[in-house]
Amino acid sequence: MTQPAQSTSNPLLQLWRNQESRGVIIQIVTMVVVFALLAAIARNVVINLEAVGKEFSFGFLLWPAAYDIGFSPFLEYTNRSTHLRAAVVGLLNTLLIAFWGCILATMVGFVLGIMRLSSNWLVSKLSYAFVEFMRNVPILIHILAIYAIVVTLLPPVKKALNVGADAFFLSNRGFYVPSPVFEDGATLVGIVLLLSIALVYFFKRWARRQQDDTGKIYPVLWVSLGILVALPGITFIATGMPLSWDVPVLKGFNFKGGMAIKPEFLALWL
């Protein structure tokens, strides 16, 4: 009788014949090749820069930027600030636009969705037309059009529109609104507010667990609103209401005080 032939297959060959393993190997080899090419390009750039007396570094980030940024609500910025600070200002402005854009898009999308599902033919078609128009027109055209409308149609600063309580003004330089001024004790109010949010979170989890275990339903909404309003409110009053408002006032050729929402921000937001 002949003995069955023992398998003499190479383990590497078996690994290659496995479809999943082969896919992983191909991806690894591809990444190695890509990074090798990038390293070669970077090395070539460094050599060429050294040949002309240039240094490859990020030291330029600490040089003065020498350009202005018209909207910087979070950080103080002048044209003598560094490129790094300018980059941080740009990043914060981008996050601010994204935050308010998400809020506006959610509200508009909700309303348009309800309109689109309406049984009224006109309302449904208006929603459809608006969505198709916004989809098919490039976003850059929207930005330029809104900016042109704000700058062209709104009055100059000297004739700014008073849109409320001598504290809100609208002009071609932007929308001027009061800005909050936090005084002593505001930090404590903020801490209590954060603790209230955490307390609401844990209360909701506890109430959900109790409902699953016992079937008892707790008034989560009203309790949460009570916590969020009562605790920070009491702290706010107890600390002497550490909040005032800096109202914009027209002085000379522009408004002083308050906060200006620039046309550029409005164009990107809307």
CSV table of C-alpha atoms in Angstrom, one decimal, residues 142-245:
chain,number,residue,atom,x,y,z
A,142,HIS,CA,-24.4,81.7,-3.3
A,143,ILE,CA,-21.7,83.2,-1.2
A,144,LEU,CA,-20.8,86.0,-3.7
A,145,ALA,CA,-24.5,86.8,-4.3
A,146,ILE,CA,-25.4,87.1,-0.6
A,147,TYR,CA,-22.2,89.1,0.1
A,148,ALA,CA,-23.1,91.5,-2.8
A,149,ILE,CA,-26.7,91.9,-1.6
A,150,VAL,CA,-25.5,92.7,1.9
A,151,VAL,CA,-22.9,95.2,0.8
A,152,THR,CA,-24.9,96.8,-2.0
A,153,LEU,CA,-28.5,97.0,-0.6
A,154,LEU,CA,-27.8,97.8,3.0
A,155,PRO,CA,-27.2,101.4,4.1
A,156,PRO,CA,-23.8,102.7,5.1
A,157,VAL,CA,-22.8,102.9,8.8
A,158,LYS,CA,-23.9,106.5,9.1
A,159,LYS,CA,-27.5,105.5,8.1
A,160,ALA,CA,-27.5,102.1,9.8
A,161,LEU,CA,-30.9,100.6,10.4
A,162,ASN,CA,-31.9,100.5,14.0
A,163,VAL,CA,-33.6,97.1,14.2
A,164,GLY,CA,-34.3,97.0,17.9
A,165,ALA,CA,-34.0,98.9,21.2
A,166,ASP,CA,-31.2,101.2,20.0
A,167,ALA,CA,-28.9,98.2,20.5
A,168,PHE,CA,-29.1,96.3,17.2
A,169,PHE,CA,-28.0,98.0,14.0
A,170,LEU,CA,-27.7,96.7,10.4
A,171,SER,CA,-25.4,98.2,7.8
A,172,ASN,CA,-23.3,97.2,4.9
A,173,ARG,CA,-20.4,96.7,7.3
A,174,GLY,CA,-22.3,94.1,9.2
A,175,PHE,CA,-24.9,93.4,12.0
A,176,TYR,CA,-23.9,95.1,15.2
A,177,VAL,CA,-25.3,93.5,18.4
A,178,PRO,CA,-24.6,93.9,22.1
A,179,SER,CA,-21.8,91.7,23.4
A,180,PRO,CA,-21.8,90.1,26.9
A,181,VAL,CA,-19.4,91.3,29.5
A,182,PHE,CA,-18.8,88.7,32.2
A,183,GLU,CA,-17.9,90.0,35.6
A,184,ASP,CA,-16.8,88.5,38.9
A,185,GLY,CA,-18.9,85.5,39.7
A,186,ALA,CA,-19.6,84.5,36.1
A,187,THR,CA,-17.1,81.6,36.3
A,188,LEU,CA,-19.1,80.1,39.3
A,189,VAL,CA,-22.3,80.4,37.3
A,190,GLY,CA,-20.7,78.6,34.4
A,191,ILE,CA,-19.4,75.8,36.7
A,192,VAL,CA,-22.9,75.4,38.1
A,193,LEU,CA,-24.4,75.3,34.6
A,194,LEU,CA,-22.0,72.5,33.6
A,195,LEU,CA,-22.8,70.6,36.8
A,196,SER,CA,-26.5,71.0,36.1
A,197,ILE,CA,-26.0,69.5,32.6
A,198,ALA,CA,-24.1,66.6,34.1
A,199,LEU,CA,-26.8,66.1,36.7
A,200,VAL,CA,-29.5,66.1,34.1
A,201,TYR,CA,-27.6,63.5,32.1
A,202,PHE,CA,-27.2,61.1,35.0
A,203,PHE,CA,-30.9,61.7,36.1
A,204,LYS,CA,-32.1,60.8,32.6
A,205,ARG,CA,-30.0,57.6,32.7
A,206,TRP,CA,-31.3,56.7,36.1
A,207,ALA,CA,-34.9,57.4,35.1
A,208,ARG,CA,-34.6,55.2,32.0
A,209,ARG,CA,-33.1,52.4,34.1
A,210,GLN,CA,-35.9,52.7,36.6
A,211,GLN,CA,-38.5,52.6,33.8
A,212,ASP,CA,-36.9,49.4,32.4
A,213,ASP,CA,-36.8,47.7,35.8
A,214,THR,CA,-40.1,48.8,37.4
A,215,GLY,CA,-42.1,50.4,34.6
A,216,LYS,CA,-42.4,53.6,36.5
A,217,ILE,CA,-42.2,56.8,34.3
A,218,TYR,CA,-40.6,59.9,35.8
A,219,PRO,CA,-41.2,63.4,34.4
A,220,VAL,CA,-37.7,63.7,32.9
A,221,LEU,CA,-38.5,66.8,30.8
A,222,TRP,CA,-39.8,68.9,33.6
A,223,VAL,CA,-37.2,67.8,36.1
A,224,SER,CA,-34.4,68.5,33.6
A,225,LEU,CA,-35.8,71.9,32.8
A,226,GLY,CA,-36.1,72.7,36.5
A,227,ILE,CA,-32.5,71.7,37.2
A,228,LEU,CA,-31.1,73.6,34.2
A,229,VAL,CA,-33.1,76.8,35.1
A,230,ALA,CA,-33.2,76.7,38.8
A,231,LEU,CA,-29.6,75.9,39.8
A,232,PRO,CA,-27.8,78.3,37.5
A,233,GLY,CA,-30.5,80.9,38.0
A,234,ILE,CA,-30.2,80.9,41.8
A,235,THR,CA,-26.4,81.0,41.5
A,236,PHE,CA,-26.7,83.9,39.0
A,237,ILE,CA,-28.9,85.9,41.4
A,238,ALA,CA,-26.8,85.0,44.4
A,239,THR,CA,-23.6,86.2,42.8
A,240,GLY,CA,-25.1,89.6,42.0
A,241,MET,CA,-26.0,88.9,38.3
A,242,PRO,CA,-22.4,89.1,37.0
A,243,LEU,CA,-23.4,89.9,33.5
A,244,SER,CA,-23.7,93.2,31.6
A,245,TRP,CA,-24.0,94.1,28.0
